[in-house]
């Protein structure tokens, strides 16, 4: 059986996000559907009893279900869904759809911005700029800026985003190797696609290793002391996935002892990253504040998915776009 919603004249959609302006974009579509937006958790808790359709990501917590008598469907604002209680939603008959692909280009471009920054040492230039220091040319080849062409780009997760990263890698004349749960379904430009259980080979080969995977039991702490030990001392790690994909203690040790050359990190186990974190002070680390998916097109892309699914429900279809539950 599909989702059953109240008629449009009484339907109420609640948007919940700390920053994204979902309400404004939804209003521009002139649907005539009642809606409102909250920007903090306290207001969300207060207004949960009014909501038939909840559009949310970071403000989610499981206790919201305790006071949601009208809730019939959750549309995640993000592509990830590890924060949601999947089995509880399934048992309660509350479908969950995710915003798969809305930030594909943004995350892929951010990944490459970090690759280029590490290769061209842009972060060190910025540090020197703050110190008013004009660095001289370098004789030591191992300390010099480098080029991406001819290097091996390793991608953990050749899904929607990872496949786009692979395309960009080929445009820079890199050799691309990566993992995918079912390599037979891959239609992209990577040179070598391996099943997930052969990720060790990607760690060994990569000059630049990017995490473009969801957080699952299989990918949790896929970067750990053992896998870091497989990487070249000259290699770099880029994480634009979840912080939980990385054992942070092992990564800190590898960075401090130069077992790998450096890292660019967009997400951490604790988000926001505390001011006391050692990652802030490492010269060979670039920190971005979970902004890989940021794009001026984000709200429009999410609303497109929301309206497509609303239309499917109204047509009586049982299969929703990017449905998880």
mmCIF file of C-alpha atoms in Angstrom:
data_model
loop_
_atom_site.group_PDB
_atom_site.id
_atom_site.type_symbol
_atom_site.label_atom_id
_atom_site.label_comp_id
_atom_site.label_asym_id
_atom_site.label_seq_id
_atom_site.Cartn_x
_atom_site.Cartn_y
_atom_site.Cartn_z
ATOM 1 C CA UNK A 1 0.000 0.000 0.000
ATOM 2 C CA UNK A 2 1.249 3.485 -0.829
ATOM 3 C CA UNK A 3 1.385 6.636 1.264
ATOM 4 C CA UNK A 4 -1.982 8.123 2.151
ATOM 5 C CA UNK A 5 -1.913 11.881 2.703
ATOM 6 C CA UNK A 6 -4.642 14.322 3.676
ATOM 7 C CA UNK A 7 -6.156 16.345 0.839
ATOM 8 C CA UNK A 8 -4.199 19.399 -0.293
ATOM 9 C CA UNK A 9 -6.507 21.797 1.493
ATOM 10 C CA UNK A 10 -5.511 20.404 4.909
ATOM 11 C CA UNK A 11 -2.073 18.928 4.154
ATOM 12 C CA UNK A 12 0.742 20.571 6.136
ATOM 13 C CA UNK A 13 4.441 20.297 5.254
ATOM 14 C CA UNK A 14 7.082 21.141 7.836
ATOM 15 C CA UNK A 15 10.573 22.128 6.706
ATOM 16 C CA UNK A 16 13.312 21.794 9.320
ATOM 17 C CA UNK A 17 16.856 22.975 8.670
ATOM 18 C CA UNK A 18 19.269 25.311 10.432
ATOM 19 C CA UNK A 19 20.165 27.261 7.290
ATOM 20 C CA UNK A 20 18.580 26.165 4.022
ATOM 21 C CA UNK A 21 15.686 28.356 2.886
ATOM 22 C CA UNK A 22 13.292 25.590 1.953
ATOM 23 C CA UNK A 23 10.104 27.549 2.654
ATOM 24 C CA UNK A 24 10.999 30.352 0.246
ATOM 25 C CA UNK A 25 11.714 27.984 -2.624
ATOM 26 C CA UNK A 26 8.595 25.917 -1.959
ATOM 27 C CA UNK A 27 6.481 29.076 -1.965
ATOM 28 C CA UNK A 28 7.866 30.006 -5.386
ATOM 29 C CA UNK A 29 6.344 26.798 -6.810
ATOM 30 C CA UNK A 30 2.808 28.026 -5.977
ATOM 31 C CA UNK A 31 1.434 24.647 -4.868
ATOM 32 C CA UNK A 32 -1.216 26.064 -2.550
ATOM 33 C CA UNK A 33 -0.131 23.586 0.138
ATOM 34 C CA UNK A 34 0.221 24.824 3.713
ATOM 35 C CA UNK A 35 3.777 24.795 4.980
ATOM 36 C CA UNK A 36 6.158 26.356 7.469
ATOM 37 C CA UNK A 37 9.854 26.229 8.354
ATOM 38 C CA UNK A 38 11.662 25.924 11.673
ATOM 39 C CA UNK A 39 15.361 26.586 12.166
ATOM 40 C CA UNK A 40 15.974 25.018 15.575
ATOM 41 C CA UNK A 41 15.124 21.794 17.388
ATOM 42 C CA UNK A 42 13.037 23.348 20.169
ATOM 43 C CA UNK A 43 10.628 24.925 17.685
ATOM 44 C CA UNK A 44 10.509 21.681 15.715
ATOM 45 C CA UNK A 45 9.522 19.706 18.815
ATOM 46 C CA UNK A 46 6.761 22.204 19.559
ATOM 47 C CA UNK A 47 5.293 22.013 16.058
ATOM 48 C CA UNK A 48 5.700 18.290 15.305
ATOM 49 C CA UNK A 49 2.019 17.528 16.046
ATOM 50 C CA UNK A 50 1.036 19.755 13.080
ATOM 51 C CA UNK A 51 3.180 18.004 10.468
ATOM 52 C CA UNK A 52 1.980 15.522 7.842
ATOM 53 C CA UNK A 53 5.164 15.625 5.735
ATOM 54 C CA UNK A 54 8.492 16.392 7.379
ATOM 55 C CA UNK A 55 11.388 17.651 5.241
ATOM 56 C CA UNK A 56 14.492 17.454 7.415
ATOM 57 C CA UNK A 57 18.123 16.444 7.816
ATOM 58 C CA UNK A 58 20.450 17.634 10.618
ATOM 59 C CA UNK A 59 17.700 18.601 13.084
ATOM 60 C CA UNK A 60 16.403 15.045 13.198
ATOM 61 C CA UNK A 61 16.401 13.061 16.447
ATOM 62 C CA UNK A 62 14.456 9.896 17.173
ATOM 63 C CA UNK A 63 12.322 11.383 19.953
ATOM 64 C CA UNK A 64 10.457 13.439 17.344
ATOM 65 C CA UNK A 65 8.430 10.315 16.599
ATOM 66 C CA UNK A 66 7.017 10.353 20.132
ATOM 67 C CA UNK A 67 4.857 13.380 19.383
ATOM 68 C CA UNK A 68 4.054 13.121 15.669
ATOM 69 C CA UNK A 69 0.445 11.925 15.393
ATOM 70 C CA UNK A 70 -0.026 13.227 11.835
ATOM 71 C CA UNK A 71 3.337 12.260 10.359
ATOM 72 C CA UNK A 72 2.921 10.244 7.154
ATOM 73 C CA UNK A 73 6.193 10.689 5.240
ATOM 74 C CA UNK A 74 9.742 11.982 5.776
ATOM 75 C CA UNK A 75 11.739 13.562 2.966
ATOM 76 C CA UNK A 76 15.401 13.860 3.908
ATOM 77 C CA UNK A 77 17.100 17.054 2.796
ATOM 78 C CA UNK A 78 20.374 15.135 2.536
ATOM 79 C CA UNK A 79 21.476 12.124 0.538
ATOM 80 C CA UNK A 80 22.633 10.261 3.648
ATOM 81 C CA UNK A 81 20.137 8.561 5.926
ATOM 82 C CA UNK A 82 22.231 6.944 8.663
ATOM 83 C CA UNK A 83 20.704 9.326 11.254
ATOM 84 C CA UNK A 84 17.200 7.907 10.827
ATOM 85 C CA UNK A 85 15.832 4.845 12.726
ATOM 86 C CA UNK A 86 15.102 2.748 9.654
ATOM 87 C CA UNK A 87 13.478 -0.223 11.384
ATOM 88 C CA UNK A 88 11.312 1.987 13.599
ATOM 89 C CA UNK A 89 10.081 3.928 10.576
ATOM 90 C CA UNK A 90 9.382 0.704 8.711
ATOM 91 C CA UNK A 91 7.451 -0.696 11.669
ATOM 92 C CA UNK A 92 5.454 2.525 11.909
ATOM 93 C CA UNK A 93 4.667 2.582 8.204
ATOM 94 C CA UNK A 94 6.367 5.947 7.697
ATOM 95 C CA UNK A 95 8.186 6.113 4.346
ATOM 96 C CA UNK A 96 11.588 7.822 4.156
ATOM 97 C CA UNK A 97 12.890 9.256 0.904
ATOM 98 C CA UNK A 98 16.284 10.857 0.505
ATOM 99 C CA UNK A 99 17.680 13.684 -1.580
ATOM 100 C CA UNK A 100 19.854 11.415 -3.665
ATOM 101 C CA UNK A 101 21.926 13.229 -6.271
ATOM 102 C CA UNK A 102 20.974 16.796 -5.340
ATOM 103 C CA UNK A 103 24.572 17.709 -4.604
ATOM 104 C CA UNK A 104 26.358 15.298 -6.941
ATOM 105 C CA UNK A 105 28.212 18.011 -8.847
ATOM 106 C CA UNK A 106 28.875 20.081 -5.736
ATOM 107 C CA UNK A 107 30.468 17.195 -3.799
ATOM 108 C CA UNK A 108 32.472 16.013 -6.815
ATOM 109 C CA UNK A 109 33.763 19.530 -7.477
ATOM 110 C CA UNK A 110 34.587 19.997 -3.783
ATOM 111 C CA UNK A 111 36.476 16.710 -3.864
ATOM 112 C CA UNK A 112 38.538 17.951 -6.761
ATOM 113 C CA UNK A 113 39.056 21.358 -5.196
ATOM 114 C CA UNK A 114 40.629 19.542 -2.239
ATOM 115 C CA UNK A 115 42.727 17.290 -4.497
ATOM 116 C CA UNK A 116 44.068 20.322 -6.334
ATOM 117 C CA UNK A 117 44.656 22.242 -3.121
ATOM 118 C CA UNK A 118 46.693 19.381 -1.674
ATOM 119 C CA UNK A 119 48.632 18.853 -4.889
ATOM 120 C CA UNK A 120 49.356 22.567 -5.414
ATOM 121 C CA UNK A 121 49.814 23.262 -1.670
ATOM 122 C CA UNK A 122 47.212 26.021 -1.665
ATOM 123 C CA UNK A 123 46.613 25.512 2.067
ATOM 124 C CA UNK A 124 50.279 26.190 2.784
ATOM 125 C CA UNK A 125 50.162 29.315 0.628
ATOM 126 C CA UNK A 126 47.190 30.548 2.644
ATOM 127 C CA UNK A 127 49.047 29.845 5.891
ATOM 128 C CA UNK A 128 52.045 31.785 4.610
ATOM 129 C CA UNK A 129 49.804 34.631 3.479
ATOM 130 C CA UNK A 130 48.517 34.993 7.036
ATOM 131 C CA UNK A 131 52.146 35.231 8.193
ATOM 132 C CA UNK A 132 53.126 37.656 5.362
ATOM 133 C CA UNK A 133 55.739 35.086 4.306
ATOM 134 C CA UNK A 134 56.751 34.836 0.639
ATOM 135 C CA UNK A 135 58.108 31.317 0.235
ATOM 136 C CA UNK A 136 61.081 30.822 -2.064
ATOM 137 C CA UNK A 137 61.406 28.102 -4.732
ATOM 138 C CA UNK A 138 62.014 24.574 -3.434
ATOM 139 C CA UNK A 139 64.978 22.381 -4.408
ATOM 140 C CA UNK A 140 63.755 19.251 -2.618
ATOM 141 C CA UNK A 141 61.491 17.425 -5.097
ATOM 142 C CA UNK A 142 59.525 15.645 -2.382
ATOM 143 C CA UNK A 143 58.475 18.988 -0.882
ATOM 144 C CA UNK A 144 57.492 20.683 -4.138
ATOM 145 C CA UNK A 145 54.012 21.201 -5.577
ATOM 146 C CA UNK A 146 52.927 18.382 -7.868
ATOM 147 C CA UNK A 147 50.622 17.607 -10.807
ATOM 148 C CA UNK A 148 47.605 15.295 -10.897
ATOM 149 C CA UNK A 149 48.287 13.921 -14.384
ATOM 150 C CA UNK A 150 49.647 10.383 -14.235
ATOM 151 C CA UNK A 151 48.736 9.912 -10.583
ATOM 152 C CA UNK A 152 46.373 7.206 -9.322
ATOM 153 C CA UNK A 153 43.036 8.388 -7.995
ATOM 154 C CA UNK A 154 41.466 5.813 -5.683
ATOM 155 C CA UNK A 155 37.739 6.126 -5.003
ATOM 156 C CA UNK A 156 35.955 4.247 -2.255
ATOM 157 C CA UNK A 157 32.377 4.246 -3.490
ATOM 158 C CA UNK A 158 31.808 4.568 -7.235
ATOM 159 C CA UNK A 159 28.180 5.540 -6.821
ATOM 160 C CA UNK A 160 26.439 8.642 -8.078
ATOM 161 C CA UNK A 161 29.045 11.067 -6.686
ATOM 162 C CA UNK A 162 32.067 8.789 -6.969
ATOM 163 C CA UNK A 163 31.353 8.215 -10.657
ATOM 164 C CA UNK A 164 31.414 11.975 -11.247
ATOM 165 C CA UNK A 165 34.721 12.215 -9.356
ATOM 166 C CA UNK A 166 36.051 9.498 -11.663
ATOM 167 C CA UNK A 167 35.029 11.548 -14.716
ATOM 168 C CA UNK A 168 36.908 14.563 -13.369
ATOM 169 C CA UNK A 169 39.914 12.373 -12.623
ATOM 170 C CA UNK A 170 40.068 11.165 -16.196
ATOM 171 C CA UNK A 171 39.809 14.789 -17.398
ATOM 172 C CA UNK A 172 43.009 15.432 -15.420
ATOM 173 C CA UNK A 173 44.691 12.391 -17.017
ATOM 174 C CA UNK A 174 44.698 10.386 -13.811
ATOM 175 C CA UNK A 175 44.414 6.610 -13.588
ATOM 176 C CA UNK A 176 41.192 5.896 -11.680
ATOM 177 C CA UNK A 177 40.633 2.790 -9.565
ATOM 178 C CA UNK A 178 37.713 2.332 -7.209
ATOM 179 C CA UNK A 179 35.252 0.098 -5.433
ATOM 180 C CA UNK A 180 31.572 -0.589 -6.025
ATOM 181 C CA UNK A 181 29.303 -3.142 -4.361
ATOM 182 C CA UNK A 182 28.457 -4.651 -7.742
ATOM 183 C CA UNK A 183 31.148 -3.742 -10.293
ATOM 184 C CA UNK A 184 29.061 -5.262 -13.102
ATOM 185 C CA UNK A 185 26.613 -2.336 -12.823
ATOM 186 C CA UNK A 186 29.289 0.339 -13.307
ATOM 187 C CA UNK A 187 29.057 2.252 -16.598
ATOM 188 C CA UNK A 188 31.502 5.067 -15.908
ATOM 189 C CA UNK A 189 35.049 6.011 -16.842
ATOM 190 C CA UNK A 190 37.145 4.401 -14.100
ATOM 191 C CA UNK A 191 40.037 2.281 -15.340
ATOM 192 C CA UNK A 192 39.560 -0.453 -12.730
ATOM 193 C CA UNK A 193 36.457 -1.208 -10.664
ATOM 194 C CA UNK A 194 36.742 -3.674 -7.792
ATOM 195 C CA UNK A 195 34.175 -5.141 -5.396
ATOM 196 C CA UNK A 196 34.020 -3.560 -1.955
ATOM 197 C CA UNK A 197 35.846 -6.469 -0.323
ATOM 198 C CA UNK A 198 38.942 -5.652 -2.402
ATOM 199 C CA UNK A 199 39.334 -2.092 -1.124
ATOM 200 C CA UNK A 200 42.852 -2.938 0.126
ATOM 201 C CA UNK A 201 44.048 -2.839 -3.487
ATOM 202 C CA UNK A 202 42.722 0.698 -3.848
ATOM 203 C CA UNK A 203 44.459 1.837 -0.664
ATOM 204 C CA UNK A 204 47.751 0.394 -1.921
ATOM 205 C CA UNK A 205 47.598 1.949 -5.388
ATOM 206 C CA UNK A 206 46.179 5.403 -4.673
ATOM 207 C CA UNK A 207 48.212 8.593 -4.727
ATOM 208 C CA UNK A 208 44.980 10.350 -3.788
ATOM 209 C CA UNK A 209 42.316 8.322 -1.981
ATOM 210 C CA UNK A 210 38.799 9.784 -1.799
ATOM 211 C CA UNK A 211 35.914 8.561 0.311
ATOM 212 C CA UNK A 212 32.666 9.019 -1.623
ATOM 213 C CA UNK A 213 30.714 6.271 0.099
ATOM 214 C CA UNK A 214 27.722 6.229 2.451
ATOM 215 C CA UNK A 215 28.266 5.310 6.092
ATOM 216 C CA UNK A 216 27.266 1.658 6.421
ATOM 217 C CA UNK A 217 28.444 -1.203 8.649
ATOM 218 C CA UNK A 218 30.852 -2.108 5.829
ATOM 219 C CA UNK A 219 32.338 1.383 5.470
ATOM 220 C CA UNK A 220 32.429 2.357 9.151
ATOM 221 C CA UNK A 221 36.098 3.078 9.947
ATOM 222 C CA UNK A 222 37.186 1.714 6.584
ATOM 223 C CA UNK A 223 40.113 4.094 7.079
ATOM 224 C CA UNK A 224 41.899 2.635 10.089
ATOM 225 C CA UNK A 225 45.385 1.809 11.296
ATOM 226 C CA UNK A 226 45.631 -1.220 9.026
ATOM 227 C CA UNK A 227 44.334 0.424 5.845
ATOM 228 C CA UNK A 228 46.407 3.558 6.451
ATOM 229 C CA UNK A 229 49.417 1.269 6.695
ATOM 230 C CA UNK A 230 48.721 0.105 3.140
ATOM 231 C CA UNK A 231 48.918 3.646 1.733
ATOM 232 C CA UNK A 232 52.025 5.215 0.233
ATOM 233 C CA UNK A 233 53.906 7.735 2.428
ATOM 234 C CA UNK A 234 53.407 10.227 -0.433
ATOM 235 C CA UNK A 235 49.626 9.695 -0.651
ATOM 236 C CA UNK A 236 46.756 11.920 0.442
ATOM 237 C CA UNK A 237 43.332 11.128 1.892
ATOM 238 C CA UNK A 238 40.227 13.141 1.036
ATOM 239 C CA UNK A 239 37.057 12.465 3.047
ATOM 240 C CA UNK A 240 33.861 14.033 1.745
ATOM 241 C CA UNK A 241 31.786 11.165 3.162
ATOM 242 C CA UNK A 242 30.936 10.715 6.849
ATOM 243 C CA UNK A 243 33.335 11.141 9.744
ATOM 244 C CA UNK A 244 32.410 7.649 10.889
ATOM 245 C CA UNK A 245 34.179 6.212 7.840
ATOM 246 C CA UNK A 246 37.477 7.166 9.492
ATOM 247 C CA UNK A 247 39.131 6.023 12.704
ATOM 248 C CA UNK A 248 40.240 9.494 13.699
ATOM 249 C CA UNK A 249 42.829 8.424 16.272
ATOM 250 C CA UNK A 250 44.579 6.270 13.670
ATOM 251 C CA UNK A 251 44.429 9.042 11.070
ATOM 252 C CA UNK A 252 45.856 11.627 13.482
ATOM 253 C CA UNK A 253 48.762 9.322 14.243
ATOM 254 C CA UNK A 254 49.406 8.667 10.539
ATOM 255 C CA UNK A 255 49.379 12.400 9.780
ATOM 256 C CA UNK A 256 51.611 13.364 12.695
ATOM 257 C CA UNK A 257 54.191 10.695 11.850
ATOM 258 C CA UNK A 258 53.897 11.342 8.072
ATOM 259 C CA UNK A 259 52.871 7.782 7.304
ATOM 260 C CA UNK A 260 50.748 9.549 4.701
ATOM 261 C CA UNK A 261 51.494 12.972 3.255
ATOM 262 C CA UNK A 262 48.297 14.741 4.234
ATOM 263 C CA UNK A 263 44.511 14.833 4.281
ATOM 264 C CA UNK A 264 41.552 17.032 3.437
ATOM 265 C CA UNK A 265 38.539 16.397 5.658
ATOM 266 C CA UNK A 266 34.990 17.667 5.279
ATOM 267 C CA UNK A 267 33.271 15.695 8.032
ATOM 268 C CA UNK A 268 34.203 14.380 11.453
ATOM 269 C CA UNK A 269 32.843 12.007 14.076
ATOM 270 C CA UNK A 270 31.891 15.062 16.118
ATOM 271 C CA UNK A 271 30.286 17.704 13.916
ATOM 272 C CA UNK A 272 30.959 20.627 14.296
ATOM 273 C CA UNK A 273 34.620 19.847 14.869
ATOM 274 C CA UNK A 274 35.516 21.045 18.399
ATOM 275 C CA UNK A 275 37.989 23.916 18.705
ATOM 276 C CA UNK A 276 40.168 21.605 20.802
ATOM 277 C CA UNK A 277 40.622 19.043 18.005
ATOM 278 C CA UNK A 278 44.191 18.306 16.972
ATOM 279 C CA UNK A 279 43.152 18.320 13.302
ATOM 280 C CA UNK A 280 42.998 22.136 13.324
ATOM 281 C CA UNK A 281 46.717 22.491 14.047
ATOM 282 C CA UNK A 282 48.201 20.034 11.562
ATOM 283 C CA UNK A 283 49.995 21.756 8.689
ATOM 284 C CA UNK A 284 49.306 18.829 6.352
ATOM 285 C CA UNK A 285 45.519 18.905 6.859
ATOM 286 C CA UNK A 286 42.797 20.950 5.176
ATOM 287 C CA UNK A 287 39.547 21.224 7.146
ATOM 288 C CA UNK A 288 36.300 22.255 5.477
ATOM 289 C CA UNK A 289 33.166 22.571 7.662
ATOM 290 C CA UNK A 290 30.910 19.900 6.120
ATOM 291 C CA UNK A 291 30.376 22.097 3.067
ATOM 292 C CA UNK A 292 31.167 19.644 0.261
ATOM 293 C CA UNK A 293 27.478 19.461 -0.593
ATOM 294 C CA UNK A 294 26.807 23.179 -0.365
ATOM 295 C CA UNK A 295 25.453 24.694 -3.566
ATOM 296 C CA UNK A 296 23.153 27.574 -4.464
ATOM 297 C CA UNK A 297 20.987 25.005 -6.265
ATOM 298 C CA UNK A 298 20.430 22.825 -3.194
ATOM 299 C CA UNK A 299 16.957 23.951 -2.149
ATOM 300 C CA UNK A 300 15.638 23.852 -5.721
ATOM 301 C CA UNK A 301 16.948 20.316 -6.196
ATOM 302 C CA UNK A 302 15.346 19.043 -2.970
ATOM 303 C CA UNK A 303 11.992 20.652 -3.776
ATOM 304 C CA UNK A 304 12.073 18.965 -7.202
ATOM 305 C CA UNK A 305 12.264 15.561 -5.481
ATOM 306 C CA UNK A 306 9.608 16.501 -2.930
ATOM 307 C CA UNK A 307 7.130 17.580 -5.613
ATOM 308 C CA UNK A 308 7.824 14.542 -7.781
ATOM 309 C CA UNK A 309 7.081 12.259 -4.839
ATOM 310 C CA UNK A 310 3.993 14.247 -3.896
ATOM 311 C CA UNK A 311 2.720 13.802 -7.470
ATOM 312 C CA UNK A 312 3.392 10.056 -7.308
ATOM 313 C CA UNK A 313 1.449 9.760 -4.057
ATOM 314 C CA UNK A 314 -1.478 11.679 -5.505
ATOM 315 C CA UNK A 315 -1.481 9.340 -8.527
ATOM 316 C CA UNK A 316 -1.656 6.373 -6.185
ATOM 317 C CA UNK A 317 1.822 5.067 -7.025
ATOM 318 C CA UNK A 318 3.555 2.961 -4.385
ATOM 319 C CA UNK A 319 7.161 3.515 -5.487
ATOM 320 C CA UNK A 320 8.637 6.867 -4.490
ATOM 321 C CA UNK A 321 11.731 8.522 -5.918
ATOM 322 C CA UNK A 322 14.856 7.636 -3.882
ATOM 323 C CA UNK A 323 12.846 5.704 -1.309
ATOM 324 C CA UNK A 324 14.737 4.118 1.589
ATOM 325 C CA UNK A 325 11.781 2.847 3.650
#
